[in-house]
Amino acid sequence: DYNSDCYERKIKGVIYPSVKNLEARYAYLKNKKIVKCPKNAKVILISGQSNASNFLKSFKKYENRHYNYFKGKCYKLSNPVLGAEGEMSSLIPAVASKLNAEEKIIFLTSGRGSMSITWANNKDGSFIKYNKNALKDLEKNNNILKFFIWIQGESDLGNAENYIHNFNGMFADITKNLKDREEINLIITQTSKCFDKEDPSLRDKQKQISNLRDKSIELINTDNLGNNYRYDRCHYNQLGIEKLSTDISNIVNKLNR
């Protein structure tokens, strides 16, 4: 499996210092509550790199009634999320807290620190296989992928030339055998900013991907979030989590009507 020797790994444990997670994907189950996986539920995949993973800084607990799928089982969704890299907080429980509490929603969380789009599109790599196998397993109980949310780009800053090709290849490989594949809602953020550097060309590529899939889906430009939304000029703090989770949940709720 891919093990990133990324900047984010140097900040592990800031929020949950007692956690001793040794795997690349967060797999520490001691504080997780296992629950029976539902049937006929909607699935939301949220992935990308560190800002889609467990490298965010927040002490807030977001209450929700939704599920986190991991290796054939379901757990009550809480921070840090299972299957994504890192041992801090994630955006995902904040998103879940703003969705319909009466609806059964399973979150598949698989973000990796410092992951480039080229690595994500590696046909022999673990990233595609992890997501593909999880979605295949979920479909056995008619749990269908409805939203594919992609927050990634910092590692491709200044290297946008093949972004569309690599994203489309990855997306096609992960989803090609799924039911209702054409009905999957793609939410891809315009994301490149880290340490005060950003890439308008990359944001344009991300916009093209979104518009080609569905022009009606609103674009979220995370590069507009300044350093007051980030605890280290790159990763989101509580203010950033609240802003981005609100923007994402508003789109999901609108499309879910």
Coordinates of N, CA and C in Angstrom, one line a residue:
D1 N 0.8 -1.2 0.0 CA 0.0 0.0 0.0 C 0.9 1.2 0.0
Y2 N 0.3 2.3 -0.5 CA 1.0 3.6 -0.6 C 1.2 4.2 0.8
N3 N 2.4 4.5 1.2 CA 2.7 5.2 2.5 C 3.3 6.5 2.1
S4 N 2.6 7.6 2.5 CA 3.1 8.9 2.1 C 4.1 9.4 3.2
D5 N 5.2 9.8 2.8 CA 6.2 10.5 3.7 C 6.0 12.0 3.6
C6 N 4.7 12.4 3.9 CA 4.3 13.8 3.6 C 4.5 14.7 4.8
Y7 N 4.4 16.0 4.5 CA 4.4 17.0 5.6 C 3.4 16.6 6.6
E8 N 2.2 16.2 6.2 CA 1.1 16.0 7.1 C 1.4 14.9 8.2
R9 N 2.3 13.9 7.8 CA 2.6 12.9 8.8 C 3.4 13.4 10.0
K10 N 4.0 14.6 9.8 CA 4.8 15.2 10.9 C 3.9 15.9 11.9
I11 N 2.6 16.0 11.6 CA 1.7 16.7 12.5 C 0.7 15.7 13.1
K12 N 0.9 14.4 13.0 CA 0.0 13.4 13.4 C -0.2 13.5 15.0
G13 N -1.4 13.2 15.4 CA -1.7 13.1 16.8 C -2.0 14.4 17.5
V14 N -2.1 15.5 16.8 CA -2.3 16.8 17.4 C -3.6 16.8 18.1
I15 N -4.6 16.2 17.5 CA -6.0 16.2 18.1 C -6.2 15.0 19.0
Y16 N -5.7 13.8 18.5 CA -5.9 12.6 19.3 C -4.6 12.0 19.6
P17 N -3.9 12.5 20.6 CA -2.5 12.1 20.9 C -2.4 10.6 21.4
S18 N -3.5 10.1 21.9 CA -3.5 8.8 22.5 C -3.6 7.7 21.4
V19 N -4.0 8.1 20.2 CA -4.2 7.1 19.1 C -2.9 6.6 18.6
K20 N -2.8 5.3 18.5 CA -1.5 4.7 18.0 C -1.9 3.9 16.7
N21 N -2.1 4.7 15.6 CA -2.5 4.1 14.4 C -1.3 3.8 13.5
L22 N -1.0 2.6 13.2 CA 0.2 2.3 12.5 C 0.0 2.1 11.0
E23 N -1.2 2.0 10.5 CA -1.5 1.8 9.1 C -1.6 3.1 8.4
A24 N -1.4 3.0 7.0 CA -1.5 4.2 6.2 C -2.9 4.8 6.2
R25 N -3.9 3.9 6.1 CA -5.3 4.3 6.3 C -5.6 4.2 7.8
Y26 N -6.4 5.2 8.3 CA -6.8 5.1 9.7 C -7.7 3.9 9.9
A27 N -7.2 3.1 10.9 CA -7.8 1.8 11.1 C -7.9 1.4 12.6
Y28 N -7.9 2.5 13.4 CA -7.9 2.3 14.9 C -9.3 2.2 15.3
L29 N -9.7 1.0 15.8 CA -11.1 0.7 16.1 C -11.5 0.8 17.5
K30 N -10.6 1.0 18.4 CA -10.9 0.9 19.8 C -12.0 1.9 20.3
N31 N -12.0 3.1 19.7 CA -13.0 4.1 20.1 C -14.1 4.2 19.1
K32 N -14.2 3.2 18.2 CA -15.3 3.2 17.2 C -16.4 2.2 17.6
K33 N -17.7 2.6 17.3 CA -18.8 1.8 17.6 C -19.3 1.1 16.3
I34 N -19.2 -0.2 16.3 CA -19.6 -1.0 15.1 C -21.2 -1.0 15.1
V35 N -21.7 -0.9 13.9 CA -23.2 -1.0 13.7 C -23.5 -1.8 12.5
K36 N -24.7 -2.3 12.4 CA -25.1 -3.1 11.3 C -25.2 -2.2 10.0
C37 N -24.6 -2.7 9.0 CA -24.7 -1.9 7.7 C -26.1 -1.9 7.2
P38 N -26.7 -0.8 6.9 CA -28.0 -0.8 6.3 C -28.1 -1.3 4.9
K39 N -29.3 -1.5 4.5 CA -29.6 -1.9 3.1 C -30.3 -0.7 2.4
N40 N -30.1 -0.7 1.1 CA -30.8 0.3 0.3 C -30.5 1.8 0.7
A41 N -29.3 2.0 1.1 CA -28.8 3.3 1.6 C -28.1 4.0 0.4
K42 N -28.0 5.3 0.6 CA -27.2 6.2 -0.3 C -25.8 6.1 0.2
V43 N -24.8 6.1 -0.8 CA -23.4 6.1 -0.5 C -22.8 7.4 -0.9
I44 N -22.0 8.0 -0.1 CA -21.3 9.2 -0.4 C -19.8 8.9 -0.3
L45 N -19.1 9.0 -1.4 CA -17.6 8.8 -1.3 C -17.0 10.2 -1.2
I46 N -16.1 10.4 -0.2 CA -15.4 11.7 -0.1 C -13.9 11.3 -0.1
S47 N -13.2 11.9 -1.0 CA -11.8 11.5 -1.1 C -11.0 12.6 -1.7
G48 N -9.7 12.4 -1.9 CA -8.8 13.4 -2.4 C -7.5 13.3 -1.6
Q49 N -6.9 14.5 -1.2 CA -5.7 14.4 -0.5 C -5.9 14.9 1.0
S50 N -4.9 15.6 1.6 CA -5.0 15.8 3.0 C -6.2 16.5 3.5
N51 N -6.7 17.5 2.8 CA -7.9 18.2 3.2 C -9.2 17.4 3.1
A52 N -9.1 16.2 2.5 CA -10.2 15.3 2.4 C -10.0 14.1 3.4
S53 N -8.9 14.3 4.2 CA -8.5 13.2 5.1 C -8.6 13.6 6.6
N54 N -7.7 13.0 7.4 CA -7.8 13.3 8.8 C -6.6 14.2 9.3
F55 N -6.4 15.3 8.5 CA -5.3 16.2 8.9 C -5.8 17.6 9.2
L56 N -7.1 17.7 9.6 CA -7.7 19.0 9.9 C -7.7 19.2 11.4
K57 N -7.8 20.5 11.8 CA -7.7 20.8 13.2 C -9.0 21.3 13.8
S58 N -9.6 20.5 14.6 CA -10.9 20.9 15.2 C -11.1 20.0 16.4
F59 N -11.6 20.5 17.5 CA -11.9 19.7 18.7 C -13.4 19.5 18.8
K60 N -14.2 20.1 17.8 CA -15.6 20.0 17.9 C -16.1 18.6 17.5
K61 N -17.1 18.1 18.2 CA -17.7 16.8 17.9 C -19.0 17.1 17.2
Y62 N -19.1 16.6 15.9 CA -20.3 16.8 15.1 C -21.2 15.6 15.2
E63 N -22.4 15.8 15.8 CA -23.3 14.7 16.0 C -24.0 14.4 14.7
N64 N -24.1 13.1 14.4 CA -24.8 12.7 13.2 C -25.3 11.2 13.4
R65 N -26.2 10.8 12.5 CA -26.7 9.4 12.6 C -26.2 8.5 11.4
H66 N -25.2 8.9 10.8 CA -24.7 8.3 9.5 C -23.6 7.3 9.8
Y67 N -23.2 6.6 8.7 CA -22.3 5.4 8.8 C -21.0 5.7 8.1
N68 N -20.0 5.0 8.6 CA -18.6 5.0 8.0 C -18.3 3.6 7.6
Y69 N -18.2 3.3 6.3 CA -17.9 1.9 5.9 C -16.3 1.7 5.9
F70 N -15.9 0.5 6.4 CA -14.5 0.2 6.4 C -14.3 -1.3 6.5
K71 N -13.7 -1.8 5.4 CA -13.3 -3.2 5.3 C -14.4 -4.2 5.7
G72 N -15.5 -4.0 5.0 CA -16.7 -4.9 5.1 C -17.6 -4.7 6.2
K73 N -17.4 -3.6 7.0 CA -18.2 -3.4 8.2 C -18.6 -1.9 8.2
C74 N -19.6 -1.6 9.0 CA -20.0 -0.2 9.2 C -19.8 0.2 10.6
Y75 N -19.5 1.5 10.8 CA -19.3 2.1 12.1 C -20.0 3.4 12.2
K76 N -20.3 3.8 13.4 CA -20.9 5.1 13.6 C -19.8 6.2 13.1
L77 N -20.2 7.1 12.3 CA -19.3 8.1 11.7 C -18.8 9.0 12.8
S78 N -17.5 9.1 13.0 CA -16.9 10.0 13.9 C -15.4 10.2 13.5
N79 N -14.8 11.3 14.1 CA -13.4 11.6 13.8 C -12.5 10.7 14.7
P80 N -11.3 10.4 14.1 CA -10.9 10.5 12.7 C -11.7 9.4 11.9
V81 N -11.9 9.7 10.7 CA -12.7 8.8 9.9 C -11.9 7.6 9.4
L82 N -12.5 6.4 9.3 CA -11.9 5.2 9.0 C -11.6 5.1 7.4
G83 N -10.4 4.7 7.1 CA -10.1 4.5 5.7 C -9.3 5.7 5.1
A84 N -9.3 6.8 5.7 CA -8.6 8.0 5.2 C -7.3 8.1 6.1
E85 N -6.3 8.7 5.5 CA -5.0 8.8 6.2 C -5.1 9.9 7.3
G86 N -4.2 9.7 8.3 CA -4.1 10.8 9.3 C -4.8 10.4 10.6
E87 N -4.5 11.1 11.7 CA -5.0 10.8 13.0 C -5.6 12.0 13.7
M88 N -5.9 13.1 12.9 CA -6.5 14.3 13.5 C -8.0 14.3 13.2
S89 N -8.5 15.4 12.8 CA -9.9 15.6 12.5 C -10.2 15.6 11.0
S90 N -11.4 15.4 10.6 CA -11.8 15.4 9.2 C -13.0 16.3 9.0
L91 N -13.2 16.6 7.7 CA -14.3 17.4 7.3 C -15.6 16.6 7.3
I92 N -15.5 15.3 7.3 CA -16.7 14.5 6.9 C -17.8 14.4 7.9
P93 N -17.5 14.3 9.2 CA -18.6 14.3 10.2 C -19.3 15.7 10.2
A94 N -18.6 16.8 9.9 CA -19.2 18.1 9.8 C -20.2 18.1 8.6
V95 N -19.8 17.5 7.5 CA -20.7 17.4 6.3 C -22.0 16.5 6.7
A96 N -21.7 15.4 7.4 CA -22.8 14.5 7.7 C -23.8 15.1 8.7
S97 N -23.3 16.0 9.6 CA -24.2 16.6 10.6 C -25.2 17.6 9.9
K98 N -24.9 18.0 8.7 CA -25.8 18.9 8.0 C -26.7 18.3 7.0
L99 N -26.7 16.9 6.9 CA -27.6 16.2 6.0 C -28.8 15.7 6.8
N100 N -29.7 15.2 6.0 CA -31.0 14.6 6.6 C -30.7 13.5 7.6
A101 N -31.0 13.7 8.8 CA -30.7 12.7 9.9 C -31.6 11.5 9.8
E102 N -32.7 11.6 9.1 CA -33.6 10.5 8.9 C -33.3 9.6 7.8
E103 N -32.4 10.0 6.9 CA -32.0 9.2 5.8 C -30.8 8.4 6.1
K104 N -30.8 7.2 5.5 CA -29.6 6.3 5.7 C -28.5 6.7 4.7
I105 N -27.4 7.1 5.2 CA -26.3 7.5 4.4 C -25.0 6.8 4.9
I106 N -24.3 6.1 3.9 CA -23.0 5.5 4.3 C -21.9 6.3 3.6
F107 N -20.9 6.7 4.4 CA -19.8 7.4 3.9 C -18.6 6.5 3.7
L108 N -18.0 6.5 2.5 CA -16.8 5.8 2.1 C -15.7 6.9 2.1
T109 N -14.7 6.8 3.0 CA -13.7 7.9 3.2 C -12.3 7.3 2.9
S110 N -11.6 7.9 1.9 CA -10.4 7.2 1.4 C -9.3 8.2 1.1
G111 N -9.3 9.4 1.6 CA -8.3 10.4 1.2 C -6.9 10.0 1.7
R112 N -5.9 10.5 1.0 CA -4.5 10.2 1.3 C -3.7 11.5 1.2
G113 N -2.8 11.7 2.2 CA -2.0 12.9 2.3 C -1.0 13.0 1.1
S114 N -0.9 14.1 0.5 CA 0.0 14.4 -0.6 C -0.2 13.6 -1.8
M115 N -1.3 13.0 -2.0 CA -1.6 12.2 -3.2 C -1.8 13.1 -4.4
S116 N -1.0 12.8 -5.5 CA -1.2 13.5 -6.7 C -2.3 12.8 -7.6
I117 N -2.8 13.5 -8.6 CA -3.8 12.9 -9.4 C -3.2 11.7 -10.3
T118 N -1.9 11.8 -10.6 CA -1.2 10.8 -11.3 C -1.2 9.5 -10.5
W119 N -0.9 9.6 -9.2 CA -0.8 8.5 -8.3 C -2.2 7.9 -8.1
A120 N -3.2 8.8 -8.0 CA -4.6 8.3 -7.8 C -5.1 7.5 -9.0
N121 N -4.5 7.8 -10.2 CA -4.9 7.1 -11.4 C -4.0 5.9 -11.8
N122 N -3.2 5.5 -10.8 CA -2.3 4.4 -11.1 C -3.2 3.1 -11.1
K123 N -3.2 2.5 -12.3 CA -4.1 1.4 -12.5 C -3.8 0.2 -11.7
D124 N -2.5 0.0 -11.2 CA -2.1 -1.1 -10.4 C -2.0 -0.7 -8.9
G125 N -2.4 0.6 -8.6 CA -2.2 1.1 -7.3 C -3.4 0.7 -6.4
S126 N -3.1 1.0 -5.1 CA -4.1 0.6 -4.1 C -5.3 1.5 -4.0
F127 N -5.1 2.8 -4.5 CA -6.2 3.7 -4.3 C -7.5 3.3 -5.1
I128 N -7.3 3.0 -6.4 CA -8.4 2.6 -7.2 C -9.0 1.3 -6.6
K129 N -8.2 0.4 -6.3 CA -8.7 -0.9 -5.8 C -9.4 -0.8 -4.5
Y130 N -8.9 0.0 -3.6 CA -9.6 0.2 -2.3 C -11.0 0.7 -2.5
N131 N -11.2 1.8 -3.3 CA -12.5 2.4 -3.5 C -13.4 1.4 -4.3
K132 N -12.9 0.8 -5.4 CA -13.6 -0.1 -6.2 C -14.2 -1.3 -5.4
N133 N -13.3 -1.9 -4.6 CA -13.7 -3.1 -3.9 C -14.8 -2.7 -2.8
A134 N -14.6 -1.5 -2.2 CA -15.6 -1.1 -1.2 C -16.9 -0.9 -1.8
L135 N -17.0 -0.2 -2.9 CA -18.3 0.1 -3.6 C -18.9 -1.2 -4.1
K136 N -18.1 -2.1 -4.6 CA -18.7 -3.4 -5.0 C -19.3 -4.1 -3.8
D137 N -18.6 -4.1 -2.7 CA -19.2 -4.8 -1.5 C -20.5 -4.1 -1.0
L138 N -20.5 -2.8 -1.0 CA -21.7 -2.0 -0.6 C -22.9 -2.3 -1.5
E139 N -22.6 -2.5 -2.8 CA -23.7 -2.7 -3.7 C -24.4 -4.1 -3.5
K140 N -23.8 -5.0 -2.8 CA -24.4 -6.3 -2.5 C -25.7 -6.1 -1.7
N141 N -25.7 -5.1 -0.9 CA -27.0 -4.8 -0.1 C -27.7 -3.6 -0.7
N142 N -27.5 -3.4 -2.0 CA -28.2 -2.3 -2.7 C -27.9 -0.9 -2.2
N143 N -26.7 -0.8 -1.6 CA -26.2 0.6 -1.2 C -25.5 1.2 -2.3
I144 N -26.1 2.2 -2.9 CA -25.7 2.7 -4.2 C -24.9 4.1 -4.1
L145 N -23.8 4.2 -4.8 CA -23.1 5.5 -4.8 C -23.9 6.6 -5.5
K146 N -24.2 7.6 -4.7 CA -24.9 8.8 -5.3 C -24.1 10.0 -5.4
F147 N -23.0 10.2 -4.6 CA -22.2 11.3 -4.6 C -20.7 10.9 -4.6
F148 N -20.0 11.5 -5.5 CA -18.5 11.3 -5.5 C -17.9 12.7 -5.3
I149 N -17.4 12.9 -4.1 CA -16.9 14.3 -3.7 C -15.3 14.2 -3.7
W150 N -14.7 15.1 -4.5 CA -13.3 15.1 -4.7 C -12.6 16.4 -4.3
I151 N -11.7 16.3 -3.3 CA -11.1 17.5 -2.8 C -9.6 17.3 -2.9
Q152 N -8.9 17.7 -3.9 CA -7.6 17.4 -4.2 C -7.0 18.4 -5.2
G153 N -5.7 18.6 -5.2 CA -5.0 19.4 -6.2 C -3.8 20.1 -5.7
E154 N -3.6 20.2 -4.4 CA -2.4 20.9 -3.9 C -1.1 20.2 -4.4
S155 N -1.1 18.9 -4.5 CA 0.1 18.2 -5.0 C 0.3 18.3 -6.5
D156 N -0.7 18.9 -7.2 CA -0.6 19.1 -8.7 C -0.4 20.5 -9.0
L157 N -0.1 21.4 -8.0 CA 0.1 22.8 -8.3 C 1.2 23.0 -9.2
G158 N 1.0 23.7 -10.3 CA 2.0 23.9 -11.4 C 2.2 22.7 -12.3
N159 N 1.3 21.7 -12.2 CA 1.4 20.5 -13.1 C 0.1 20.1 -13.5
A160 N -0.7 21.0 -14.1 CA -2.1 20.7 -14.4 C -2.3 20.1 -15.8
E161 N -1.3 19.9 -16.6 CA -1.4 19.6 -18.0 C -2.3 18.3 -18.2
N162 N -2.0 17.3 -17.4 CA -2.7 16.0 -17.6 C -3.8 15.7 -16.6
Y163 N -4.2 16.8 -15.9 CA -5.1 16.6 -14.8 C -6.5 15.9 -15.2
I164 N -7.0 16.5 -16.3 CA -8.3 16.0 -16.7 C -8.2 14.5 -17.2
H165 N -7.2 14.2 -17.9 CA -7.0 12.8 -18.4 C -6.9 11.8 -17.2
N166 N -6.1 12.2 -16.2 CA -5.9 11.4 -15.0 C -7.1 11.3 -14.1
F167 N -7.8 12.4 -13.9 CA -9.0 12.3 -13.1 C -10.1 11.4 -13.8
N168 N -10.3 11.6 -15.1 CA -11.3 10.8 -15.8 C -10.9 9.3 -15.8
G169 N -9.6 9.0 -15.9 CA -9.2 7.6 -15.9 C -9.5 7.0 -14.5
M170 N -9.2 7.7 -13.4 CA -9.4 7.2 -12.1 C -10.9 7.1 -11.8
F171 N -11.7 8.1 -12.2 CA -13.2 8.1 -12.0 C -13.8 6.9 -12.7
A172 N -13.4 6.7 -14.0 CA -13.9 5.6 -14.8 C -13.6 4.3 -14.2
D173 N -12.4 4.1 -13.7 CA -12.0 2.8 -13.2 C -12.7 2.5 -11.9
I174 N -12.9 3.5 -11.0 CA -13.6 3.3 -9.8 C -15.1 2.9 -10.0
T175 N -15.7 3.6 -10.9 CA -17.2 3.5 -11.1 C -17.7 2.6 -12.2
K176 N -16.8 2.1 -13.0 CA -17.3 1.5 -14.3 C -18.2 0.3 -14.2
N177 N -18.2 -0.4 -13.1 CA -19.1 -1.6 -12.9 C -20.3 -1.3 -12.0
L178 N -20.5 0.0 -11.6 CA -21.5 0.3 -10.6 C -22.9 0.4 -11.3
K179 N -23.9 0.1 -10.5 CA -25.3 0.4 -10.9 C -25.5 1.9 -11.0
D180 N -26.3 2.3 -11.9 CA -26.7 3.7 -12.0 C -25.4 4.6 -12.1
R181 N -24.4 4.2 -12.8 CA -23.2 4.9 -12.9 C -23.4 6.3 -13.4
E182 N -24.3 6.5 -14.4 CA -24.5 7.8 -15.0 C -25.2 8.7 -14.1
E183 N -25.8 8.2 -13.0 CA -26.6 9.0 -12.1 C -25.7 9.5 -10.9
I184 N -24.5 9.2 -10.9 CA -23.6 9.6 -9.8 C -23.4 11.1 -9.9
N185 N -23.6 11.8 -8.8 CA -23.4 13.3 -8.8 C -21.9 13.5 -8.4
L186 N -21.2 14.2 -9.3 CA -19.8 14.5 -9.0 C -19.7 16.0 -8.5
I187 N -19.1 16.1 -7.3 CA -18.8 17.4 -6.7 C -17.2 17.4 -6.6
I188 N -16.6 18.2 -7.5 CA -15.2 18.3 -7.5 C -14.8 19.8 -7.1
T189 N -14.1 20.0 -6.1 CA -13.8 21.4 -5.7 C -12.6 21.9 -6.5
Q190 N -12.6 23.2 -6.7 CA -11.5 23.9 -7.3 C -10.4 24.1 -6.2
T191 N -9.4 23.3 -6.2 CA -8.5 23.2 -5.1 C -7.0 23.1 -5.6
S192 N -6.2 24.1 -5.2 CA -4.8 24.0 -5.4 C -4.0 24.7 -4.4
K193 N -4.6 25.5 -3.5 CA -3.8 26.4 -2.6 C -3.2 25.7 -1.4
C194 N -1.9 26.0 -1.2 CA -1.2 25.5 0.0 C 0.0 26.4 0.2
F195 N 0.2 26.8 1.4 CA 1.4 27.7 1.7 C 1.4 28.9 0.8
D196 N 0.2 29.5 0.6 CA 0.1 30.8 -0.1 C 0.4 30.7 -1.6
K197 N 0.5 29.5 -2.1 CA 0.7 29.3 -3.6 C -0.6 28.7 -4.1
E198 N -1.0 29.1 -5.3 CA -2.2 28.5 -6.0 C -2.0 28.5 -7.5
D199 N -2.9 27.8 -8.2 CA -2.7 27.5 -9.6 C -4.1 27.7 -10.3
P200 N -4.3 28.9 -10.9 CA -5.5 29.1 -11.7 C -5.7 28.1 -12.8
S201 N -4.7 27.7 -13.5 CA -4.8 26.7 -14.5 C -5.4 25.4 -14.0
L202 N -5.0 25.0 -12.9 CA -5.5 23.7 -12.3 C -7.0 23.9 -11.9
R203 N -7.3 25.1 -11.4 CA -8.7 25.3 -11.0 C -9.6 25.3 -12.3
D204 N -9.0 25.8 -13.4 CA -9.8 25.7 -14.7 C -10.0 24.3 -15.1
K205 N -9.0 23.4 -15.0 CA -9.2 22.0 -15.3 C -10.3 21.3 -14.5
Q206 N -10.3 21.7 -13.2 CA -11.3 21.1 -12.3 C -12.7 21.6 -12.6
K207 N -12.7 22.9 -13.1 CA -14.0 23.4 -13.5 C -14.5 22.7 -14.8
Q208 N -13.6 22.4 -15.7 CA -14.0 21.7 -16.9 C -14.5 20.3 -16.6
I209 N -13.9 19.6 -15.7 CA -14.3 18.3 -15.3 C -15.8 18.4 -14.8
S210 N -16.0 19.3 -13.9 CA -17.3 19.5 -13.3 C -18.4 19.8 -14.3
N211 N -18.1 20.8 -15.2 CA -19.0 21.2 -16.2 C -19.4 20.1 -17.2
L212 N -18.4 19.3 -17.6 CA -18.6 18.2 -18.5 C -19.5 17.2 -17.9
R213 N -19.4 17.0 -16.6 CA -20.3 16.0 -16.0 C -21.7 16.5 -15.8
D214 N -21.8 17.7 -15.2 CA -23.1 18.3 -15.0 C -22.9 19.8 -14.7
K215 N -23.3 20.6 -15.7 CA -23.1 22.1 -15.5 C -24.0 22.7 -14.4
S216 N -25.0 22.0 -14.0 CA -25.9 22.6 -13.0 C -25.3 22.5 -11.6
I217 N -24.3 21.7 -11.4 CA -23.7 21.5 -10.0 C -22.8 22.7 -9.7
E218 N -23.1 23.4 -8.6 CA -22.3 24.6 -8.3 C -20.9 24.2 -7.9
L219 N -20.0 25.1 -8.3 CA -18.5 24.9 -8.1 C -18.2 25.5 -6.7
I220 N -17.3 24.8 -6.0 CA -16.8 25.3 -4.7 C -15.3 25.6 -4.9
N221 N -14.9 26.9 -4.8 CA -13.5 27.3 -5.0 C -12.9 27.4 -3.6
T222 N -12.2 26.3 -3.2 CA -11.6 26.4 -1.8 C -10.3 27.3 -1.8
D223 N -9.8 27.6 -2.9 CA -8.7 28.6 -2.9 C -9.0 30.0 -2.5
N224 N -10.3 30.2 -2.4 CA -10.8 31.5 -1.9 C -10.7 31.6 -0.4
L225 N -10.5 30.4 0.3 CA -10.4 30.4 1.7 C -9.0 30.8 2.1
G226 N -8.9 32.0 2.8 CA -7.6 32.5 3.2 C -7.0 31.8 4.4
N227 N -5.9 32.3 4.9 CA -5.2 31.7 6.0 C -6.0 31.7 7.3
N228 N -7.0 32.6 7.4 CA -7.8 32.5 8.6 C -8.7 31.3 8.7
Y229 N -8.8 30.6 7.6 CA -9.6 29.3 7.5 C -8.6 28.1 7.6
R230 N -7.3 28.3 7.8 CA -6.3 27.3 7.8 C -5.4 27.4 9.0
Y231 N -5.0 26.3 9.6 CA -4.2 26.5 10.8 C -2.7 26.5 10.5
D232 N -2.3 26.2 9.3 CA -0.9 26.2 8.9 C -0.7 26.7 7.5
R233 N -1.6 27.5 7.1 CA -1.6 28.1 5.7 C -1.9 27.1 4.6
C234 N -2.4 25.9 5.0 CA -2.7 24.9 4.0 C -3.9 24.1 4.5
H235 N -3.9 23.5 5.7 CA -5.0 22.6 6.1 C -6.0 23.4 6.9
Y236 N -7.3 23.0 6.9 CA -8.4 23.7 7.4 C -8.4 23.6 9.0
N237 N -8.8 24.7 9.6 CA -9.1 24.8 11.0 C -10.6 24.7 11.2
Q238 N -11.1 25.0 12.4 CA -12.5 24.9 12.6 C -13.4 25.8 11.7
L239 N -12.9 27.0 11.4 CA -13.6 27.9 10.6 C -13.6 27.3 9.1
G240 N -12.5 26.8 8.7 CA -12.5 26.2 7.3 C -13.4 25.0 7.2
I241 N -13.4 24.1 8.3 CA -14.3 22.9 8.3 C -15.7 23.4 8.2
E242 N -16.1 24.4 9.0 CA -17.5 24.8 9.0 C -17.9 25.4 7.6
K243 N -17.0 26.2 7.0 CA -17.4 26.8 5.7 C -17.5 25.8 4.6
L244 N -16.5 24.9 4.5 CA -16.5 23.9 3.4 C -17.6 22.9 3.6
S245 N -17.8 22.4 4.8 CA -18.9 21.4 5.1 C -20.2 22.0 4.8
T246 N -20.4 23.3 5.1 CA -21.7 23.9 4.8 C -21.9 24.0 3.3
D247 N -20.9 24.4 2.5 CA -21.0 24.5 1.1 C -21.3 23.2 0.4
I248 N -20.6 22.1 0.9 CA -20.8 20.8 0.3 C -22.1 20.3 0.7
S249 N -22.5 20.4 1.9 CA -23.8 19.8 2.4 C -25.0 20.6 1.7
N250 N -24.8 21.9 1.4 CA -25.9 22.6 0.7 C -26.1 22.0 -0.7
I251 N -25.0 21.7 -1.4 CA -25.1 21.1 -2.7 C -25.8 19.7 -2.6
V252 N -25.3 18.9 -1.7 CA -25.9 17.5 -1.5 C -27.4 17.6 -1.2
N253 N -27.7 18.5 -0.3 CA -29.2 18.6 0.1 C -30.0 19.1 -1.1
K254 N -29.5 20.0 -1.9 CA -30.2 20.5 -3.0 C -30.4 19.4 -4.1
L255 N -29.4 18.6 -4.3 CA -29.5 17.5 -5.3 C -30.3 16.3 -4.8
N256 N -30.4 16.2 -3.5 CA -31.1 15.1 -2.8 C -32.6 15.2 -2.7
R257 N -33.1 16.4 -3.1 CA -34.5 16.6 -2.9 C -35.4 15.7 -3.8

